[in-house]
PDB file of C-alpha atoms in Angstrom:
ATOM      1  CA  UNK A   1      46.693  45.571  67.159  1.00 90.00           C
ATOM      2  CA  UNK A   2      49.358  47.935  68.266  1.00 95.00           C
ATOM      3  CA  UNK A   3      47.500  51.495  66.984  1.00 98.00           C
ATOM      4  CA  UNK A   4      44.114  53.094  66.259  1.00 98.00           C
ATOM      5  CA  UNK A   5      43.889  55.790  63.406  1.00 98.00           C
ATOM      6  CA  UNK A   6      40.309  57.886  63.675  1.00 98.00           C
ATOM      7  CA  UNK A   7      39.184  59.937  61.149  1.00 98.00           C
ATOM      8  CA  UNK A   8      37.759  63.430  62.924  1.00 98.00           C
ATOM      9  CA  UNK A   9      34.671  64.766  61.915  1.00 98.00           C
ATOM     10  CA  UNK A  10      31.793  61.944  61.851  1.00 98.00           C
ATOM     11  CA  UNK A  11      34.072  59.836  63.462  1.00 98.00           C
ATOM     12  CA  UNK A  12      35.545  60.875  66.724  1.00 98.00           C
ATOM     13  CA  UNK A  13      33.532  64.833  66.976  1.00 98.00           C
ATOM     14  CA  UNK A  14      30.088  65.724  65.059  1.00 98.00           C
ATOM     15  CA  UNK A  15      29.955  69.579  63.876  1.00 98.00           C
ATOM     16  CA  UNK A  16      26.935  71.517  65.210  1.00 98.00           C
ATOM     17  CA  UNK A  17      23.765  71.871  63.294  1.00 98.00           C
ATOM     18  CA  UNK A  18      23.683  74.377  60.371  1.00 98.00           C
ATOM     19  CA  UNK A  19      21.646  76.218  62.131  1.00 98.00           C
ATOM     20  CA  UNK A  20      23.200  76.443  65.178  1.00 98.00           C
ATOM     21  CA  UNK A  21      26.016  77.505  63.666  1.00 98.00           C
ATOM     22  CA  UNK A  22      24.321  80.372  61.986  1.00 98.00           C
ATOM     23  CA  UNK A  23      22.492  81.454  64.930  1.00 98.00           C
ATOM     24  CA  UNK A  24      26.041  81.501  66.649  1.00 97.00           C
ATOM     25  CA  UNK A  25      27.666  83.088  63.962  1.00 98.00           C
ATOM     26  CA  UNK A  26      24.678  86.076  63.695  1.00 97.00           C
ATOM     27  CA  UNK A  27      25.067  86.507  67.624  1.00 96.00           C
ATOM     28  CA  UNK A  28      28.747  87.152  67.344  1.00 95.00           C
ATOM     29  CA  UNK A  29      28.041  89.625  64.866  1.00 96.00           C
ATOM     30  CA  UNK A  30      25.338  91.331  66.658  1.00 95.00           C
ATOM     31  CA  UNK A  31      22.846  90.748  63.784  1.00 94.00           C
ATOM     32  CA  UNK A  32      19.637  89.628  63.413  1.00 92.00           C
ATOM     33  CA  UNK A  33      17.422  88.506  61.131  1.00 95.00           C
ATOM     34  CA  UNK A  34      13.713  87.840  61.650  1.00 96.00           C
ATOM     35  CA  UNK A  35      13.005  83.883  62.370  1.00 97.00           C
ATOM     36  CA  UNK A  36      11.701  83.418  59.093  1.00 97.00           C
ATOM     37  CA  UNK A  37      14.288  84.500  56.724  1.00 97.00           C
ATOM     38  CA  UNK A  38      16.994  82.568  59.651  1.00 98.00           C
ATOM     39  CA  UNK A  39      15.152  79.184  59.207  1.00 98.00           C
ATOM     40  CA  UNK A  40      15.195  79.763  55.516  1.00 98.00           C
ATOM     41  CA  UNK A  41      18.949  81.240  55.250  1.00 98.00           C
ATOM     42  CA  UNK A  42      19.631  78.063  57.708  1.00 98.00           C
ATOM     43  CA  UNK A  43      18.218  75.575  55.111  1.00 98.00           C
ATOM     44  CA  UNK A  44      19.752  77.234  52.078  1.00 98.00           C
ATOM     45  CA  UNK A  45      23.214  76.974  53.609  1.00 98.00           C
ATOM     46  CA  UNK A  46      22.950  73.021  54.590  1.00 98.00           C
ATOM     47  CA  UNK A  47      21.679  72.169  51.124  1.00 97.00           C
ATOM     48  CA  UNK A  48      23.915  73.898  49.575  1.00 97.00           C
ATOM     49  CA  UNK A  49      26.752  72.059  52.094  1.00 98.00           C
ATOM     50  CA  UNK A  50      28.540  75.419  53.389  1.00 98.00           C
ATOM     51  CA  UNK A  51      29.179  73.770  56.726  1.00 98.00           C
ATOM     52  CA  UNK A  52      32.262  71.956  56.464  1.00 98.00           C
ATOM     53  CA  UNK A  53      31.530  68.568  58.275  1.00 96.00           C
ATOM     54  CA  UNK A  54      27.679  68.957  57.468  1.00 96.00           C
ATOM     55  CA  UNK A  55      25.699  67.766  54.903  1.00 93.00           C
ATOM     56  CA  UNK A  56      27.809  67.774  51.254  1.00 95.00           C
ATOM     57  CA  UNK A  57      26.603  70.404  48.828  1.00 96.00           C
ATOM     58  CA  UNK A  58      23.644  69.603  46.197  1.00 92.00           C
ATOM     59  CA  UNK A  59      25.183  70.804  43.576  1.00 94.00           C
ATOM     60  CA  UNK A  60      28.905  72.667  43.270  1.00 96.00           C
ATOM     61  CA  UNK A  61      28.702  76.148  41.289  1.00 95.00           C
ATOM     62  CA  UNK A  62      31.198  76.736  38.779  1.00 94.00           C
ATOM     63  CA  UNK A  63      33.405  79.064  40.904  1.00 91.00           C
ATOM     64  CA  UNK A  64      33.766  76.197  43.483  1.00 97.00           C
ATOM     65  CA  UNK A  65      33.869  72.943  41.612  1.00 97.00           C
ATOM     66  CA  UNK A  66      37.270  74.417  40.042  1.00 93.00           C
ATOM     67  CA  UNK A  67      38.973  73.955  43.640  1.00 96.00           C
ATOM     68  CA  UNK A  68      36.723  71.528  45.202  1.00 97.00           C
ATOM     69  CA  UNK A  69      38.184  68.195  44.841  1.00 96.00           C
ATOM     70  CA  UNK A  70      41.341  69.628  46.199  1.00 97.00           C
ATOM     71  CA  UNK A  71      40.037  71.429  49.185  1.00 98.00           C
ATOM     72  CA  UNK A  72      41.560  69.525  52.238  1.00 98.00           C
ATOM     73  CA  UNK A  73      45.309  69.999  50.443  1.00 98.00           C
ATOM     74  CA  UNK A  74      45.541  73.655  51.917  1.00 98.00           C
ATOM     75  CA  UNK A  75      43.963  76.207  54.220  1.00 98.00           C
ATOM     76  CA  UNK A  76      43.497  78.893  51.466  1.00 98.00           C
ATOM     77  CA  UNK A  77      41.567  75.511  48.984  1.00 98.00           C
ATOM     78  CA  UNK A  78      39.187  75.027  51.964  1.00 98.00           C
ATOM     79  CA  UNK A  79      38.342  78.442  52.922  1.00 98.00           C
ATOM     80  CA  UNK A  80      37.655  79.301  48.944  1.00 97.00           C
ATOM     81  CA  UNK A  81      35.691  76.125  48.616  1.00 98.00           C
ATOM     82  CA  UNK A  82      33.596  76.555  51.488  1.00 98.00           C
ATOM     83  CA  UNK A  83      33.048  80.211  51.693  1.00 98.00           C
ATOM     84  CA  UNK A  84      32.369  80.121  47.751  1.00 98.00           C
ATOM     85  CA  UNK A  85      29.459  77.882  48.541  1.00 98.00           C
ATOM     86  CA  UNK A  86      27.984  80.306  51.347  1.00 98.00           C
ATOM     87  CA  UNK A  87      28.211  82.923  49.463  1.00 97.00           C
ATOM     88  CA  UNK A  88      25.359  81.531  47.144  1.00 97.00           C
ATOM     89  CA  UNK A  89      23.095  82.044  49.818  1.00 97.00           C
ATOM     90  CA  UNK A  90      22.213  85.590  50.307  1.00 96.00           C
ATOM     91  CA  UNK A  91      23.026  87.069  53.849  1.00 96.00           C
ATOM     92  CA  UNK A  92      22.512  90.702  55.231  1.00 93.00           C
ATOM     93  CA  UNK A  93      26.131  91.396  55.443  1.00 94.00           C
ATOM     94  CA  UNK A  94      29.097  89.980  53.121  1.00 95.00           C
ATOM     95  CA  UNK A  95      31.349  89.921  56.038  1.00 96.00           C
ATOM     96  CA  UNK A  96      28.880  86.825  57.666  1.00 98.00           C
ATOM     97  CA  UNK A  97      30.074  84.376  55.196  1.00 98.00           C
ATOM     98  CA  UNK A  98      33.454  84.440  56.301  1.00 98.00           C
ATOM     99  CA  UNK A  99      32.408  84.631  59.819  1.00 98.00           C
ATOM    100  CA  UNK A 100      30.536  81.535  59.633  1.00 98.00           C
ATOM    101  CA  UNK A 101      33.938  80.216  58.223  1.00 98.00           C
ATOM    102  CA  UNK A 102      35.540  81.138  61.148  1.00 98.00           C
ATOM    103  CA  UNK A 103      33.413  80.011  63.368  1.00 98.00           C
ATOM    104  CA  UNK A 104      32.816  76.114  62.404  1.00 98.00           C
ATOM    105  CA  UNK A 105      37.234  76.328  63.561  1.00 98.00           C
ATOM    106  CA  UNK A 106      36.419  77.219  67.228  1.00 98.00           C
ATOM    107  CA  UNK A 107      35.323  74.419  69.652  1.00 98.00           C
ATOM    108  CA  UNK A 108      32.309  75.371  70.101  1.00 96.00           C
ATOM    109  CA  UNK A 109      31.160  74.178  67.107  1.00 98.00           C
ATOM    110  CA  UNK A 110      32.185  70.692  67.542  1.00 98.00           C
ATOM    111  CA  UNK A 111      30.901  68.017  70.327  1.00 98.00           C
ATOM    112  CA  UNK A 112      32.706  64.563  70.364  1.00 98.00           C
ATOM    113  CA  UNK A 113      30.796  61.430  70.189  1.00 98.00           C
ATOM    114  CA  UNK A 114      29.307  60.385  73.693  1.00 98.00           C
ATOM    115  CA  UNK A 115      31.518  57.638  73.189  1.00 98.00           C
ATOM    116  CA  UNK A 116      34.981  59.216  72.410  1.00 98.00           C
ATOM    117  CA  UNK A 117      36.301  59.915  75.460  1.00 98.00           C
ATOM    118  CA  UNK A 118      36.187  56.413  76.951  1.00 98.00           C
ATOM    119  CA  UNK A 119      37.583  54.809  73.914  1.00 98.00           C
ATOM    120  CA  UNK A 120      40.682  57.023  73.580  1.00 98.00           C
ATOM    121  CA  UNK A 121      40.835  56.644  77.699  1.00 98.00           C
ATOM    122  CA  UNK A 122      40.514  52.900  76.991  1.00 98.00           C
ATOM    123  CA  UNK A 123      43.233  52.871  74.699  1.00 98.00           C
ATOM    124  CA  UNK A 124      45.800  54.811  76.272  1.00 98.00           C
ATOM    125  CA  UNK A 125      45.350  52.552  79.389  1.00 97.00           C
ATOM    126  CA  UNK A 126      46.245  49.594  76.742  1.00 97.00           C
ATOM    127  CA  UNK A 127      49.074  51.071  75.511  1.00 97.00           C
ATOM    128  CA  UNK A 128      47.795  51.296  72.267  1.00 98.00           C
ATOM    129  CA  UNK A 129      48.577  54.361  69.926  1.00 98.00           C
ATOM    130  CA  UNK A 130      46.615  56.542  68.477  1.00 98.00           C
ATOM    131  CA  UNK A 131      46.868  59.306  65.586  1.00 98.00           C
ATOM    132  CA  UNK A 132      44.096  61.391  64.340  1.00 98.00           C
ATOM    133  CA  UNK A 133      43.932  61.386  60.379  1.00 98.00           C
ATOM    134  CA  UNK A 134      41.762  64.057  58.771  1.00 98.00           C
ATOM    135  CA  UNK A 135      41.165  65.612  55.690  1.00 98.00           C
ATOM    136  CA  UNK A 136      40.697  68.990  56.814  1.00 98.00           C
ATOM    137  CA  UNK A 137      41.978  72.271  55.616  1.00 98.00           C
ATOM    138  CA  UNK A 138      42.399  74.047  59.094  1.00 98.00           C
ATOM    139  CA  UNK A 139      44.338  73.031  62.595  1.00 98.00           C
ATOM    140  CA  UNK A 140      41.823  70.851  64.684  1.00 98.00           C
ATOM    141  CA  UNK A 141      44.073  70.665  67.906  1.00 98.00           C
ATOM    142  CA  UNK A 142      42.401  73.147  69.922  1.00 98.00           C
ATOM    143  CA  UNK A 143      39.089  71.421  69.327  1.00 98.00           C
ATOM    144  CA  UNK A 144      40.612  68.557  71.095  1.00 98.00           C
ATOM    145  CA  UNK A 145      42.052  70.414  73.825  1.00 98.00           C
ATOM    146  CA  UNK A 146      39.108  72.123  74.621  1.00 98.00           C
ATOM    147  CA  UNK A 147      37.323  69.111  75.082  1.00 98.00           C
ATOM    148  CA  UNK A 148      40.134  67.299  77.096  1.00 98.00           C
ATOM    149  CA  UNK A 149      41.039  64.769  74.338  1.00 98.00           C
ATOM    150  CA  UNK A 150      44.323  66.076  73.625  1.00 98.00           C
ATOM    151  CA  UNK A 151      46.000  64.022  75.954  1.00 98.00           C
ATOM    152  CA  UNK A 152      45.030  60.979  74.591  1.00 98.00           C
ATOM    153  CA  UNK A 153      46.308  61.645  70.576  1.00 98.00           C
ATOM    154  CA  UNK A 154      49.822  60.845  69.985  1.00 98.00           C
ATOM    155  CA  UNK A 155      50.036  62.163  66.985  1.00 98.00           C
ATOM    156  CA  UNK A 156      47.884  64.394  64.278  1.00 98.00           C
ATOM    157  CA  UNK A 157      48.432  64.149  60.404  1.00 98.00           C
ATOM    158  CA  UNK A 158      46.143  66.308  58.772  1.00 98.00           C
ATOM    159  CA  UNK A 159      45.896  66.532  54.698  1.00 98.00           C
ATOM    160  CA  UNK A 160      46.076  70.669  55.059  1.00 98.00           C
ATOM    161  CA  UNK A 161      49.540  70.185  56.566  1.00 98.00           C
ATOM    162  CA  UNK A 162      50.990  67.305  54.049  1.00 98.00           C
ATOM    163  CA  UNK A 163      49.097  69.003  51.024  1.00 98.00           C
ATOM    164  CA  UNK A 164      47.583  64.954  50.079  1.00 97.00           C
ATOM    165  CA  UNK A 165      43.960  63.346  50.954  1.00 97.00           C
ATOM    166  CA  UNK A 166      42.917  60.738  51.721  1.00 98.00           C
ATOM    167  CA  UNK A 167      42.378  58.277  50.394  1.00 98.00           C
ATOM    168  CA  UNK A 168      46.299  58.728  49.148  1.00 97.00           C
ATOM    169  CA  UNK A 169      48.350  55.778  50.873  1.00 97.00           C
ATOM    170  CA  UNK A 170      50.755  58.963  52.484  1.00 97.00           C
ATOM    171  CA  UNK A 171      48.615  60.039  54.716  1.00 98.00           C
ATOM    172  CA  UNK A 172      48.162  56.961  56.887  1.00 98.00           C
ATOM    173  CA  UNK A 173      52.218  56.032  56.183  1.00 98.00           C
ATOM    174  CA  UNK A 174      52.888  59.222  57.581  1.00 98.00           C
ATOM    175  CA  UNK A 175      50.317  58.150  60.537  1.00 98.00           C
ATOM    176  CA  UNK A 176      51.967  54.506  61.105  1.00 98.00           C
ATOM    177  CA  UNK A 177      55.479  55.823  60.879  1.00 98.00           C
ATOM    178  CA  UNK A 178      54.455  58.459  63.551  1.00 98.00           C
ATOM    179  CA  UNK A 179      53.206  55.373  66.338  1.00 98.00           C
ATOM    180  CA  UNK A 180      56.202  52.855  64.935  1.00 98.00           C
ATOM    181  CA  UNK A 181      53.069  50.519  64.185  1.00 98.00           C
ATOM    182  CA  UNK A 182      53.329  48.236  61.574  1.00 98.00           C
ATOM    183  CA  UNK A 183      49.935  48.987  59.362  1.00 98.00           C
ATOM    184  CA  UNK A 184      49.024  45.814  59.632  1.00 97.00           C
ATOM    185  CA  UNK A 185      48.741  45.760  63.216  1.00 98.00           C
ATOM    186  CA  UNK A 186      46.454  49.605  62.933  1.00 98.00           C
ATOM    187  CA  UNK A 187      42.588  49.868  62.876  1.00 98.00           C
ATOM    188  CA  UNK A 188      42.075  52.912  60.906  1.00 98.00           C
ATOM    189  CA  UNK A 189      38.262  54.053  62.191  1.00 98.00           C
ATOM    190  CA  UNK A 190      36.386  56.389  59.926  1.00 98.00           C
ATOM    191  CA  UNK A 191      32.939  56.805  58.561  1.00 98.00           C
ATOM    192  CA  UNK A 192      33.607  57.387  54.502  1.00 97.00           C
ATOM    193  CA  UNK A 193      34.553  54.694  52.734  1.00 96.00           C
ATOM    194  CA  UNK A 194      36.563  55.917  49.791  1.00 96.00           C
ATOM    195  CA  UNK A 195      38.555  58.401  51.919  1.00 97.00           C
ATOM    196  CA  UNK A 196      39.188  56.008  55.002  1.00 98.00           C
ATOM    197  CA  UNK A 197      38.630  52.939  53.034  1.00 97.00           C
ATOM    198  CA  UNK A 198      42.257  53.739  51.669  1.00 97.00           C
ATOM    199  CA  UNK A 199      44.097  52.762  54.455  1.00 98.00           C
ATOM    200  CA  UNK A 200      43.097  48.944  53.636  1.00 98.00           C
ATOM    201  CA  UNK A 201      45.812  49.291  50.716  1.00 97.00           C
ATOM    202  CA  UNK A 202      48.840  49.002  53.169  1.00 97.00           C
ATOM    203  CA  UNK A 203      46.977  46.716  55.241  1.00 98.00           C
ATOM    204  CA  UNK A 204      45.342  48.205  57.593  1.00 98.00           C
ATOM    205  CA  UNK A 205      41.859  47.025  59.294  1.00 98.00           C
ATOM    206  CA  UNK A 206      39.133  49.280  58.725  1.00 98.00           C
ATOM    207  CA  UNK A 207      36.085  49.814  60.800  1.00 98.00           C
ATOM    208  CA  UNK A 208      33.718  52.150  59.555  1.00 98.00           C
ATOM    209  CA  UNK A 209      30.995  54.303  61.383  1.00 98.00           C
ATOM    210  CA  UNK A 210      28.119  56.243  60.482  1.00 97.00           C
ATOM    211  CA  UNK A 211      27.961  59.966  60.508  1.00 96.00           C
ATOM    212  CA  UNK A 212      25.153  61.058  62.565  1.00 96.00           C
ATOM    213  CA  UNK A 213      24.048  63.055  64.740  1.00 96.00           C
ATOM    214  CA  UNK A 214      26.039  62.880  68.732  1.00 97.00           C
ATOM    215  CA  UNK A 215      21.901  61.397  69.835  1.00 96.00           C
ATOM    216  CA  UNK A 216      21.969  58.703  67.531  1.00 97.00           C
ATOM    217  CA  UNK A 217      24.994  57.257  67.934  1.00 97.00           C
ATOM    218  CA  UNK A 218      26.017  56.445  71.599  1.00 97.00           C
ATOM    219  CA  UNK A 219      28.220  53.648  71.141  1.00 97.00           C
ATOM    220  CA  UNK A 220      29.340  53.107  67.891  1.00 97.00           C
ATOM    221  CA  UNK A 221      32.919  53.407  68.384  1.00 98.00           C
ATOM    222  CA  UNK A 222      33.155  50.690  71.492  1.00 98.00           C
ATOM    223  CA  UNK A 223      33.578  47.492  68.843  1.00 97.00           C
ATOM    224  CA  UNK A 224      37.014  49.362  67.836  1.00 98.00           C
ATOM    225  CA  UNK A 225      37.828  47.967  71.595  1.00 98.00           C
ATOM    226  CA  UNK A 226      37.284  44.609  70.709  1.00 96.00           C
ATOM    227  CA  UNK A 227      39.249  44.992  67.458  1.00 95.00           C
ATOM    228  CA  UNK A 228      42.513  46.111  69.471  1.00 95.00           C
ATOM    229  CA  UNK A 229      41.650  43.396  71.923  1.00 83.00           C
TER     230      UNK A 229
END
């Protein structure tokens, strides 16, 4: 195998808890809200799936479903989508459901797999390439460089930026043609198996992983070592 392709969230970083992220989000905003109604406002938001990279919604409101199959295809899709779903969930201030929006962007809402690190470090001492392929509807570099993974991704094709999603066959061309790897020498590594499961159709190995949370799930990306060899 000459190149890797990892899908991003569930895959290479995991997305903080949905509470977390609205305790951050009501800090940044100076607000507060009693523990009660935050534990309940927490649990209306994950099952309703507002937290991009979190649980997927329950059910999609009419306002939403209209855009939400094509979400990852632009910035302005994914913020509608997401932000449509939040704002189902009462909140003591409008302006906190784009706030949380902005906030599940910034680094600090992501943590990469306890394993990440020494894969992609393991790889670029190979020589093998690696691209990051995500269907995502905002610019994940940052994350990466925050976290000092940057280095190691030599390339990033992200649906927002090609307007397709996987599991459309461009997205991982564009990926292959970006390394010079022939797809059937490329792993593609992700945990959904319709979106990543597309890059089999060129050829491509897939290894799938599971999304959980960063404490249950340690190791789970040290087989793709043994698949590069």
């Amino acid at each position: 195998m000459t190149a890797v392709l990892f899908d991003f969230s569930g895959t290479l970083f995991r997305v903080e808890s949905t509470e977390s992220w609205l305790r951050g989000t009501l800090a940044e905003a100076r607000r507060d809200l009693p523990e009660d109604e935050l534990l309940e406002a927490a649990r209306a938001l994950e099952e309703m799936g507002a937290l991009p990279g979190g649980a997927p919604p329950s059910w999609l409101p009419e306002e939403v479903a209209s855009v939400w199959g094509a979400r990852d295809t632009s910035e302005e899709l994914h913020r509608a989508a997401y932000t449509g779903l939040s704002r189902q969930v009462p909140l003591p201030d409008e302006r906190l459901h784009d706030l949380l929006y902005d906030r599940h962007m910034t680094p600090a809402a992501w943590a990469p797999y306890p394993d990440a690190g020494e894969v992609l470090r393991a790889l670029r001492d190979r020589g093998v390439g690696v691209a990051v392929v995500s269907n995502i509807g905002w610019d994940l570099r940052p994350v990466f460089r925050t976290h000092g993974l940057d280095p190691y991704i030599d390339a990033y094709v992200l649906s927002f930026e090609h307007g397709v999603q996987k599991p459309d066959r461009r997205l991982f061309t564009v990926a292959c043609e970006a390394l010079g790897a022939d797809p059937r020498d490329v792993v593609m590594v992700g945990d959904s198996r319709r979106a990543d499961g597309g890059a089999a159709v060129l050829g491509c190995t897939v290894h799938f992983v599971d999304h959980l949370p960063t404490t249950e799930r340690p190791d789970a990306l040290l087989p793709v070592l043994d698949l590069v060899g």
